[in-house]
Short mmCIF file of C-alpha atoms and ligand atoms in Angstrom, two decimals:
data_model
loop_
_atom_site.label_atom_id
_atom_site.label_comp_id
_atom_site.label_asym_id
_atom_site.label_seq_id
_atom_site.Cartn_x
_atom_site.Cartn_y
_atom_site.Cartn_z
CA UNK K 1 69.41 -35.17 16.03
CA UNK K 2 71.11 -31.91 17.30
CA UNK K 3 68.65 -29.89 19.57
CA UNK K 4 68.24 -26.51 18.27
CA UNK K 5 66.95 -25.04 21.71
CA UNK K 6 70.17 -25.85 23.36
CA UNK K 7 70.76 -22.35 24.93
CA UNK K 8 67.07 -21.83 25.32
CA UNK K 9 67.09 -25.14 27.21
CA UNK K 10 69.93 -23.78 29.54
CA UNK K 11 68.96 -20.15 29.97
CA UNK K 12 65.33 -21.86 30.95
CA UNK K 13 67.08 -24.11 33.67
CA UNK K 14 68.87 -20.97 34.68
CA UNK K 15 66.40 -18.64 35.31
CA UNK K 16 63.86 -20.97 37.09
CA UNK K 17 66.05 -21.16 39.70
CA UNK K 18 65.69 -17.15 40.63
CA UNK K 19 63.13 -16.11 38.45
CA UNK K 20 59.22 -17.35 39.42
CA UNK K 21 58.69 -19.78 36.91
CA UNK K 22 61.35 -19.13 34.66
CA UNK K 23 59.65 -16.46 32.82
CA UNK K 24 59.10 -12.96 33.01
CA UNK K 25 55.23 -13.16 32.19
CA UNK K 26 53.24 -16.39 32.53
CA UNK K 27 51.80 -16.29 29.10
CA UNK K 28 55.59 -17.16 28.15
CA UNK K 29 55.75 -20.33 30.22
CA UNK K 30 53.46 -21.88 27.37
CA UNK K 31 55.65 -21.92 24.75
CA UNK K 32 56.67 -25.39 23.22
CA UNK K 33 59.45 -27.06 23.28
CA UNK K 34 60.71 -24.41 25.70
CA UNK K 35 60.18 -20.63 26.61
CA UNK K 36 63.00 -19.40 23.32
CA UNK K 37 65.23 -16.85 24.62
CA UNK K 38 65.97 -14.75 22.02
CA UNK K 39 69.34 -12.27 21.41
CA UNK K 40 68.02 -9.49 18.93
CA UNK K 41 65.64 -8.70 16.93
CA UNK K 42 65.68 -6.66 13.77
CA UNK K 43 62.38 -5.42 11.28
CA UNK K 44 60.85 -8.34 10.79
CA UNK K 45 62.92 -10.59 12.06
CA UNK K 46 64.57 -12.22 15.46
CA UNK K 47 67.30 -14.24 16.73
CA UNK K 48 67.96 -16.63 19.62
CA UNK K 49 70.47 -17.27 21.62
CA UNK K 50 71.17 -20.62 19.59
CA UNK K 51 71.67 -18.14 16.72
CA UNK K 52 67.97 -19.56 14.79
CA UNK K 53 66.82 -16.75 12.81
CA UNK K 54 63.18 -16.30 12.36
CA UNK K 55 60.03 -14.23 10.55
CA UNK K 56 58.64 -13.19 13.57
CA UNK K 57 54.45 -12.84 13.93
CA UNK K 58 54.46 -12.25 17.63
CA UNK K 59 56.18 -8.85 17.80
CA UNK K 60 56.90 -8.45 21.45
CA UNK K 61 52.74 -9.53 21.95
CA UNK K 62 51.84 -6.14 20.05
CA UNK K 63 53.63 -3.54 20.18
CA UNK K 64 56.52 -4.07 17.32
CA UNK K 65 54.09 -2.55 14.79
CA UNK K 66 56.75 -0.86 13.07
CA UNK K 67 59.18 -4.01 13.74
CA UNK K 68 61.66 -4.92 15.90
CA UNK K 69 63.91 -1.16 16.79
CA UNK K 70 63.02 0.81 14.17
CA UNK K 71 65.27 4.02 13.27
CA UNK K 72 62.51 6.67 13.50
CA UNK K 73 61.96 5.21 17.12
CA UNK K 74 65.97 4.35 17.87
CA UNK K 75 66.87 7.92 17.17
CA UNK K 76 64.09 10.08 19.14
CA UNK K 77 65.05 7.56 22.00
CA UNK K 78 69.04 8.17 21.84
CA UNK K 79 68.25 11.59 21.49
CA UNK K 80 66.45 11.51 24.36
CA UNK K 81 68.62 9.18 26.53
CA UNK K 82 71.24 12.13 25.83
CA UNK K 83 68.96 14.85 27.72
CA UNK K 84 67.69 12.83 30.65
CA UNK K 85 66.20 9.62 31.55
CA UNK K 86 63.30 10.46 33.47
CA UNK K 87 62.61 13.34 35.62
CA UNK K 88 59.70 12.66 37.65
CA UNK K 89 58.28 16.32 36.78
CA UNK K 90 57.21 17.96 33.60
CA UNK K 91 58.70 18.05 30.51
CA UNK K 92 57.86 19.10 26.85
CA UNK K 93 57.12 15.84 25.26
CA UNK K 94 54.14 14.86 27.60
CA UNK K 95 51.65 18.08 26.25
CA UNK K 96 53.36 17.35 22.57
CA UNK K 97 52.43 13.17 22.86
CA UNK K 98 49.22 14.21 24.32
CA UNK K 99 48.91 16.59 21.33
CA UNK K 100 49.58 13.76 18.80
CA UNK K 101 47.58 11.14 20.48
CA UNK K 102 44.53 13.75 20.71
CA UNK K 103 45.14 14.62 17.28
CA UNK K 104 44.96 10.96 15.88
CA UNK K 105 42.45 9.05 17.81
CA UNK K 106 38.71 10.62 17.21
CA UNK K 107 37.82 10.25 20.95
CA UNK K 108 40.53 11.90 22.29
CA UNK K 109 40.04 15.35 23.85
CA UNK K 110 42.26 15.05 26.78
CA UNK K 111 44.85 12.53 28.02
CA UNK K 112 46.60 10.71 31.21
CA UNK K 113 49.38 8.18 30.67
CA UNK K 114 50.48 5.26 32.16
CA UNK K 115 53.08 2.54 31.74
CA UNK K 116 51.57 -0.36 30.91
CA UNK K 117 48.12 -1.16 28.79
CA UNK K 118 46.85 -3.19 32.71
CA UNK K 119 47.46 0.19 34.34
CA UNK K 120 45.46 2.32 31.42
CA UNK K 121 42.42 0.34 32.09
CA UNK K 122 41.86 0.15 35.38
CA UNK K 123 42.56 3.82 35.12
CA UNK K 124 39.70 4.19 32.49
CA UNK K 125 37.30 2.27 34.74
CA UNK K 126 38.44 4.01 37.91
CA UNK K 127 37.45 7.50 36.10
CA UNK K 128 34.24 5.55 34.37
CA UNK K 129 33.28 5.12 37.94
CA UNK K 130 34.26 8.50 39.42
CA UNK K 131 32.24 10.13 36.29
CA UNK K 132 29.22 8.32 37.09
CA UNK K 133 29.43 7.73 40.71
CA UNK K 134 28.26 3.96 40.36
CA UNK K 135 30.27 0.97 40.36
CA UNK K 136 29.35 -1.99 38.30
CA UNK K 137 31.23 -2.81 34.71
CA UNK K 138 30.09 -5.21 32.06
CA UNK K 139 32.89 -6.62 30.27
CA UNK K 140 32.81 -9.36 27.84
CA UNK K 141 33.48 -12.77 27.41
CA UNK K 142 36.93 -13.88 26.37
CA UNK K 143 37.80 -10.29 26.32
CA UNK K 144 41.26 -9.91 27.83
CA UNK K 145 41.45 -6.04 29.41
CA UNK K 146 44.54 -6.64 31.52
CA UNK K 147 45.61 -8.16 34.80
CA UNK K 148 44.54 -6.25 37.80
CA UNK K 149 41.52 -7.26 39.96
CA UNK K 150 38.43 -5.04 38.73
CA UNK K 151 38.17 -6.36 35.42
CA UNK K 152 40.59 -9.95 35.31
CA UNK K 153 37.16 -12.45 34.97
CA UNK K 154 36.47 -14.46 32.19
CA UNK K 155 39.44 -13.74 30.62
CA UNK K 156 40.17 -15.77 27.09
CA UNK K 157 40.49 -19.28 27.38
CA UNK K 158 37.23 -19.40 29.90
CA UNK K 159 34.01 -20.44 28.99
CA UNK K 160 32.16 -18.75 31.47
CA UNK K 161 32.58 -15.85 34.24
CA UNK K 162 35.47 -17.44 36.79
CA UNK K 163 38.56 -15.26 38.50
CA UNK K 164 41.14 -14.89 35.97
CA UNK K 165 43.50 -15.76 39.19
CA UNK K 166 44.09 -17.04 42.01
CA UNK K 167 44.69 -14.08 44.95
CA UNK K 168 41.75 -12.25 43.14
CA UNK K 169 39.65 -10.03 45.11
CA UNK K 170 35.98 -11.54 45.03
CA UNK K 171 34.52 -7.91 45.25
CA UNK K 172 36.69 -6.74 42.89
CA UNK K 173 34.76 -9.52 40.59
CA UNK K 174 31.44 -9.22 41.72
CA UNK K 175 30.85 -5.63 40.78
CA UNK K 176 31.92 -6.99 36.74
CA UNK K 177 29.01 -8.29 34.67
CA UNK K 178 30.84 -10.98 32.17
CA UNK K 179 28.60 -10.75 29.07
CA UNK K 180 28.71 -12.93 25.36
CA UNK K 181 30.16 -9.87 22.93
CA UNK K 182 28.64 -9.62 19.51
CA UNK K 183 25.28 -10.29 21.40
CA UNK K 184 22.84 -7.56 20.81
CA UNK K 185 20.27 -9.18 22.90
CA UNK K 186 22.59 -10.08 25.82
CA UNK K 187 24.13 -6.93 25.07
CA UNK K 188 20.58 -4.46 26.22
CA UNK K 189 19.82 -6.62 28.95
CA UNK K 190 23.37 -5.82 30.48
CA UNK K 191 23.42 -2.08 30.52
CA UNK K 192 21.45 -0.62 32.97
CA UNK K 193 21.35 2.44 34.73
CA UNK K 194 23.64 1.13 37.14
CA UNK K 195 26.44 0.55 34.99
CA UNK K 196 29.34 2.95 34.93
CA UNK K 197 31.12 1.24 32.28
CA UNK K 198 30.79 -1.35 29.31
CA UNK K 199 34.48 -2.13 28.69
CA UNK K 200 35.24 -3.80 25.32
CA UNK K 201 37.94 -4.81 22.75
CA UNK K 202 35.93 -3.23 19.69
CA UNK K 203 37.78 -5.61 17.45
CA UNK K 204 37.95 -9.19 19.57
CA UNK K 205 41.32 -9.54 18.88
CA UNK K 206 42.37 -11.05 21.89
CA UNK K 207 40.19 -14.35 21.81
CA UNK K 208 39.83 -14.99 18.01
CA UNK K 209 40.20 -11.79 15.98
CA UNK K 210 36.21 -11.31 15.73
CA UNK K 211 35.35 -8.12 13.86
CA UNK K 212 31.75 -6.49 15.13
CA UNK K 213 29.15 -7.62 13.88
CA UNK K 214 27.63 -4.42 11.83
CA UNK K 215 25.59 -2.34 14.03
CA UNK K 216 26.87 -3.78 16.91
CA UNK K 217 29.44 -1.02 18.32
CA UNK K 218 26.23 1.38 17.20
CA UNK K 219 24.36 -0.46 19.58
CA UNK K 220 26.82 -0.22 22.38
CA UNK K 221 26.94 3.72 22.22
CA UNK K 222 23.47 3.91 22.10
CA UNK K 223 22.86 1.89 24.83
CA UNK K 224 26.24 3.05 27.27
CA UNK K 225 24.30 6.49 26.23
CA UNK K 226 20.81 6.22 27.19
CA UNK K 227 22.22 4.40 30.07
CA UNK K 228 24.36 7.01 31.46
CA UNK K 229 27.29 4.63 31.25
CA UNK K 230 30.51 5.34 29.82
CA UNK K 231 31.70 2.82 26.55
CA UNK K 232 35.33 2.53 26.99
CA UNK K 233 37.32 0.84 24.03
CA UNK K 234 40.07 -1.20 25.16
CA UNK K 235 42.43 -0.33 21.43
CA UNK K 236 45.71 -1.86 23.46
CA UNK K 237 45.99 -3.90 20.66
CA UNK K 238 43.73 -2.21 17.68
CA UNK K 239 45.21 1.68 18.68
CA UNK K 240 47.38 2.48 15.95
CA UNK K 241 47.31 -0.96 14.46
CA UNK K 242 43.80 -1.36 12.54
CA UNK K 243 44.03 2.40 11.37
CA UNK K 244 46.04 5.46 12.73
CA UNK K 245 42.42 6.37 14.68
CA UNK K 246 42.54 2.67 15.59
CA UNK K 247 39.33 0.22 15.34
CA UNK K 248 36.64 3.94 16.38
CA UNK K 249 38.30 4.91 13.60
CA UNK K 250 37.90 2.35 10.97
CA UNK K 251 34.63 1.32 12.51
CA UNK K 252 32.98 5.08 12.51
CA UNK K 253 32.29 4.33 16.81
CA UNK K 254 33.50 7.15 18.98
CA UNK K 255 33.68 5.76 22.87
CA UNK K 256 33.45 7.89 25.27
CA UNK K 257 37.41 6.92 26.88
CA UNK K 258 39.85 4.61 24.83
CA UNK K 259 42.57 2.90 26.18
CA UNK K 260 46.10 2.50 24.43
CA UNK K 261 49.17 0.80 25.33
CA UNK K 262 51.23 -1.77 22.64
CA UNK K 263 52.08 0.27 19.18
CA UNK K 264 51.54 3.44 21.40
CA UNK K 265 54.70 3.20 22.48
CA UNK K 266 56.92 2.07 19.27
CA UNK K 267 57.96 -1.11 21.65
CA UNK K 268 58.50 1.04 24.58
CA UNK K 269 56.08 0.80 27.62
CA UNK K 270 53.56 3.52 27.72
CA UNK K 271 49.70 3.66 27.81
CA UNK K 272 47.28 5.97 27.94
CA UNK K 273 43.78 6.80 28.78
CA UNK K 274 41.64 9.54 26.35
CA UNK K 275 38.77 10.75 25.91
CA UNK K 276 35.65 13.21 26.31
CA UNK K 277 37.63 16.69 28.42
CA UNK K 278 33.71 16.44 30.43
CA UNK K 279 34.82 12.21 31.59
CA UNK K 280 38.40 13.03 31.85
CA UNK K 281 38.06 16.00 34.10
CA UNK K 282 37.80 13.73 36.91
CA UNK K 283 41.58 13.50 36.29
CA UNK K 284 42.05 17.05 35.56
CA UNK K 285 40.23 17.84 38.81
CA UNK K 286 41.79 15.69 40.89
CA UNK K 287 38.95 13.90 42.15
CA UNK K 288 40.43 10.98 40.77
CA UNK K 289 44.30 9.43 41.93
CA UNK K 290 46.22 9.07 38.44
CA UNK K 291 49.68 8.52 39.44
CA UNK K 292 52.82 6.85 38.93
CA UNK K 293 56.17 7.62 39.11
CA UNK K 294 57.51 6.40 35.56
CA UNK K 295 53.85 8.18 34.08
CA UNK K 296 54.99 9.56 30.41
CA UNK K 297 58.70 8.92 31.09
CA UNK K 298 60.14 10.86 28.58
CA UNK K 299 62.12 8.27 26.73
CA UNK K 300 58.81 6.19 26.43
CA UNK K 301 57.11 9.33 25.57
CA UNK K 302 60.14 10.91 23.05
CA UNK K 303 59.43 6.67 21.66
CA UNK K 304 56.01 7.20 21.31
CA UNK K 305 55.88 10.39 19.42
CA UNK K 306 58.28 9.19 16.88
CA UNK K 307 55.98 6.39 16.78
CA UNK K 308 52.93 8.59 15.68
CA UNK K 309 54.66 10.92 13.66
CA UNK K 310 55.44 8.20 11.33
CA UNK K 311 52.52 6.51 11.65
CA UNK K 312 51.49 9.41 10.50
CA UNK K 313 53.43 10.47 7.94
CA UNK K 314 53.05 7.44 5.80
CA UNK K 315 49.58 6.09 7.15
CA UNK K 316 48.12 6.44 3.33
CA UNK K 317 50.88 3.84 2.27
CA UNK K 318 51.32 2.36 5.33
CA UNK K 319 47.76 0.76 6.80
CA UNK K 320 46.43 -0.39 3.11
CA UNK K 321 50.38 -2.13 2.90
CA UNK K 322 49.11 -3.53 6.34
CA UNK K 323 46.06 -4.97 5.65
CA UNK K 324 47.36 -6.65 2.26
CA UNK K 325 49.98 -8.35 3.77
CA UNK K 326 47.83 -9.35 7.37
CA UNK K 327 45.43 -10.97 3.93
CA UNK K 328 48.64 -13.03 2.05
CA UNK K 329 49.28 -13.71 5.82
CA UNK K 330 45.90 -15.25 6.71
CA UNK K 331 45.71 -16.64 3.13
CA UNK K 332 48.87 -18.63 2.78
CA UNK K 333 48.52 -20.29 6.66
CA UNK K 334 45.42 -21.71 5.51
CA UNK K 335 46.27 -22.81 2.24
CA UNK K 336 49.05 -24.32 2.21
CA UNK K 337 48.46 -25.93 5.79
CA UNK K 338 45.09 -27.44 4.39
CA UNK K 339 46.92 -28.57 1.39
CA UNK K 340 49.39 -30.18 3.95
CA UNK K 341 46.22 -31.84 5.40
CA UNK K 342 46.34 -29.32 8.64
CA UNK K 343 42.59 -27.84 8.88
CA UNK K 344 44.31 -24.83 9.70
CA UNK K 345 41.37 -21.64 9.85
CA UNK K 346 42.67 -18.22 10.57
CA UNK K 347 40.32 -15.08 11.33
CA UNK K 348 41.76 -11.67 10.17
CA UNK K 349 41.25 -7.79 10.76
CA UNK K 350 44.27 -5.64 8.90
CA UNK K 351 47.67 -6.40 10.53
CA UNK K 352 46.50 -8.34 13.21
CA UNK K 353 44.76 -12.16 12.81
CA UNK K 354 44.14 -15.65 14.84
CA UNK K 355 44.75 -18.62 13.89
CA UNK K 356 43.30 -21.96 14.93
CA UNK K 357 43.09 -25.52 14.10
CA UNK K 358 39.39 -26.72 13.55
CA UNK K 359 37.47 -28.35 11.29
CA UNK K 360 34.77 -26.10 10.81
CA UNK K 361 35.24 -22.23 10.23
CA UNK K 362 35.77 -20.09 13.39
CA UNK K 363 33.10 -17.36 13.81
CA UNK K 364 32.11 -17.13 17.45
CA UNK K 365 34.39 -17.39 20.60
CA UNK K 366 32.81 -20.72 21.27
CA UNK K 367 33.84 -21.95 18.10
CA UNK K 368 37.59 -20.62 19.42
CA UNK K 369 37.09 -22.76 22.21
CA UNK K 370 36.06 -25.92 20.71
CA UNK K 371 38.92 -25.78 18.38
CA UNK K 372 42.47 -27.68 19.21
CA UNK K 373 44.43 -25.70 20.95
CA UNK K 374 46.51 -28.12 21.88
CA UNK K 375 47.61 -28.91 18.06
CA UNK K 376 47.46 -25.56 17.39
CA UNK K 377 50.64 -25.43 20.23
CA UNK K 378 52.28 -28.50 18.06
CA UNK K 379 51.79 -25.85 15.16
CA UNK K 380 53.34 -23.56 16.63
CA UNK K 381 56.44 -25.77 17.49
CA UNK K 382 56.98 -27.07 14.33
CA UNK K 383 56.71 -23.53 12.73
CA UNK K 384 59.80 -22.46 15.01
CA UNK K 385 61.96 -25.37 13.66
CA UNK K 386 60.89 -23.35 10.08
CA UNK K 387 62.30 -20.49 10.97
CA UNK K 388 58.99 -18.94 11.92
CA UNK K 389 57.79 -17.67 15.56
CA UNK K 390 54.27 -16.67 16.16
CA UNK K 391 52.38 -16.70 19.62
CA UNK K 392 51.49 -20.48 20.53
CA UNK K 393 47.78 -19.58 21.74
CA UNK K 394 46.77 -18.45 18.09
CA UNK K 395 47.25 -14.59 17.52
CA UNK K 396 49.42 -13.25 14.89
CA UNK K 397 50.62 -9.58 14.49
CA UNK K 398 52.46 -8.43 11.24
CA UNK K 399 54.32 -5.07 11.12
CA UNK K 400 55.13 -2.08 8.25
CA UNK K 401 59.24 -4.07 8.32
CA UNK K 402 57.37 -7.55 6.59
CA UNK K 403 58.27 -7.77 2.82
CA UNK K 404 57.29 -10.26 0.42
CA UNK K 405 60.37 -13.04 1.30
CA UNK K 406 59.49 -12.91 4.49
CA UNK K 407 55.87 -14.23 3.11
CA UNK K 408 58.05 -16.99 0.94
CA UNK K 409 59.89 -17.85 3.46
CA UNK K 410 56.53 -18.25 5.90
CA UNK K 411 54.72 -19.97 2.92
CA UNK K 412 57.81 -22.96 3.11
CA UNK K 413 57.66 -23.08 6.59
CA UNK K 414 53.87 -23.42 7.06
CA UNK K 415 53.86 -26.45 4.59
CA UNK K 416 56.68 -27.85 6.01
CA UNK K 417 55.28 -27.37 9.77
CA UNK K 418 51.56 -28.47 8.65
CA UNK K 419 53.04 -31.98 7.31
CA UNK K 420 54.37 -32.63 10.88
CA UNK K 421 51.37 -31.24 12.73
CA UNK K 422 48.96 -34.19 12.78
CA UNK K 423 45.80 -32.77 14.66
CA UNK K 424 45.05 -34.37 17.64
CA UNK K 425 42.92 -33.54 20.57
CA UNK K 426 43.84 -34.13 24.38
N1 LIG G 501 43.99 -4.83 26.88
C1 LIG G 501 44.22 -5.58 25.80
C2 LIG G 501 43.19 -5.61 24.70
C3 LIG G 501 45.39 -6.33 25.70
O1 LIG G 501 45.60 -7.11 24.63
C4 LIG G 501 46.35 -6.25 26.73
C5 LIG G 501 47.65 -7.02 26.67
N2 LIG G 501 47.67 -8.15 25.91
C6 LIG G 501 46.08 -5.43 27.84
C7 LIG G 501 44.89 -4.73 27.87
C8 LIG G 501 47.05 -5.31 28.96
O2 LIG G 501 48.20 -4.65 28.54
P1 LIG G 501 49.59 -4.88 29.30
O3 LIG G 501 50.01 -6.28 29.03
O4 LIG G 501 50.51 -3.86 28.68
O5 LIG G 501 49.35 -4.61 30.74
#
């Protein structure tokens, strides 16, 4: 049989002997038969360097929520690339991105940007701590909030609070309470008055798309309020994705900072941190360090504007469009894998859903964990012989370019991928 991942196969050998591992980011290293190295990528769709075309549910881990380069976000960008790359001083898109961000997302009053979602956290926590002049953060289990030190403990995959990595600072991880999410009870004995922060994905996207419970966010404010502590939302993923005001938006929770990063950006990298002007002043006074020399580049920025502004512009259409076709998504994976005899289960919030294989419905994070994540990975494998890529550990993202044949096309390729995917645990 004629291997399909030829180039893939090559362009893996090649790179492992200068790049660390042969990957760019170690979550790529995972993918079966081999890391794909892919050419272009257009709307909905990608291509490798074995010219395979696929429907593509992974988009770029995120941020492709308007697809792979859309024009809105093309344009701004050329324009921009015509006036200047980057300055490393002022210009007139920061205050007008800061403008659009404050004017979308209901807990923005004032901004700071960053590069990378990593970078807008441990800013947010840095100023949680600054604001409050204590130290310790609860985070949550399975929660994934970036890479860096202060927050990188029982990250998803764990079952309990461990270093996310090796190298890890063990005060760094000592001052971060790891706590089950969707817990009220574990939840009030947390917070105390030595908290500065209680970081959370307010949608658990990252571990097994788990919406709140109802009452539950409620609960956190109250709780980060009578405390004195500051409730950041980590919306890398759900900003601009589960509504234009993200999940504080379609949820009706206002935190007190939000993080964004991902569809910020329109595929470019840029973050931010917003929020409350009386917690953000730390910034604006300079008591805290919030620096970086690529900080709302301007092609990033000119990127993420044009992002907004048609987020924006067609939110009405665009977010119910969303949410029907994240639905058909979730729908058609299970049924026709199940009717394949693949006990395929797949949680979903809008545009952005997990999927796992398990015999028993997914509702918890331990559920996540005792499914087969190792068949799930076979799944995935057999999908990109179908002509469809999605992230091997279980998320999948769809974007405003997915039509209807490219849910045909996925419905085929499920079947056809369940019938090979016999489900068996290692
Ligand atoms: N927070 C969440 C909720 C995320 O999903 C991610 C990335 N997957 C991050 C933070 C970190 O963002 P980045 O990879 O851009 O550093």
């Amino acid at each position: 049989m004629s291997d399909m991942f030829l180039r893939s196969r090559a362009q893996f050998d090649r790179a492992r002997n200068s790049l660390a591992g042969g990957v760019a980011t170690a979550f790529r290293a995972v993918q079966e038969p081999v890391p794909i190295c892919f050419r272009s990528g257009h709307g909905a769709r990608l291509w490798d360097v074995d010219d395979n075309e696929y429907v593509d549910y992974a988009l770029g881990f995120g941020p492709m929520l308007l697809g792979h380069s859309p024009e809105p976000v093309l344009e701004a960008v050329r324009r921009q690339l015509e006036r200047g790359i980057g300055f490393g001083a002022s210009h007139e898109l920061e205050a007008e991105l800061a403008e659009a961000v404050c004017r979308t997302v209901p807990s923005a009053e004032l901004c700071a940007f960053s590069s990378s979602g990593s970078e807008g956290v441990h800013a947010a926590i840095r100023i949680a701590r600054a604001a409050t002049g204590r130290n310790r953060v609860v985070k949550f289990l399975g929660h994934y909030d970036g890479w860096f030190d202060p927050i990188h403990v029982g990250v998803p995959g764990q079952a309990c609070k461990q270093p996310g990595t090796g190298g890890q600072d063990p005060a760094a991880a000592a001052a971060v309470t790891v706590c089950p999410w969707n817990d009220p009870d574990a939840l009030a004995a947390a917070v105390d008055t030595d908290v500065a922060a209680v970081i959370m994905e307010p949608a658990a996207v990252n571990c097994g798309a788990f919406a709140p419970r109802p009452g539950y966010l409620q609960q956190a404010r109250q709780l980060a309020s009578q405390a004195g502590a500051v409730l950041i939302f980590d919306e890398v993923i759900t900003g601009y994705r589960l509504a234009l005001g993200g999940a504080q938006q379609l949820y009706g929770v206002t935190p007190d900072l939000t993080v964004l990063g991902k569809a910020l950006g329109g595929g470019f990298p840029i973050s931010a941190v917003c929020g409350r002007a009386d917690v953000m002043a730390v910034v604006a006074d300079r008591r805290v360090s919030h620096v970086g020399t690529f900080n709302a580049n301007p092609v990033c920025a000119s990127a993420a504007i044009a992002a907004i502004s048609e987020l924006e512009r067609s939110a009405e259409v665009v977010y119910p469009r969303l949410e029907s076709y994240g639905a058909q998504l979730a729908e058609l994976f299970r049924g026709e894998a199940q009717a394949a005899g693949l006990p395929v289960v797949v949680n979903q919030i809008g545009s952005a859903a997990y999927g796992f294989i398990s015999d028993k419905p997914v509702s918890t994070y331990a559920d996540a964990l005792d499914s087969d994540a190792g068949a799930y990975r076979r799944f995935a494998r057999a999908l990109l012989a179908e002509g469809v890529h999605v992230i091997p550990r279980g998320l999948l993202y769809a974007s405003t370019a997915h039509q209807d044949e490219d849910l045909e096309l996925t419905r085929a390729a499920v079947r056809k991928a369940a019938l090979k995917t016999a489900p068996v645990r290692h």
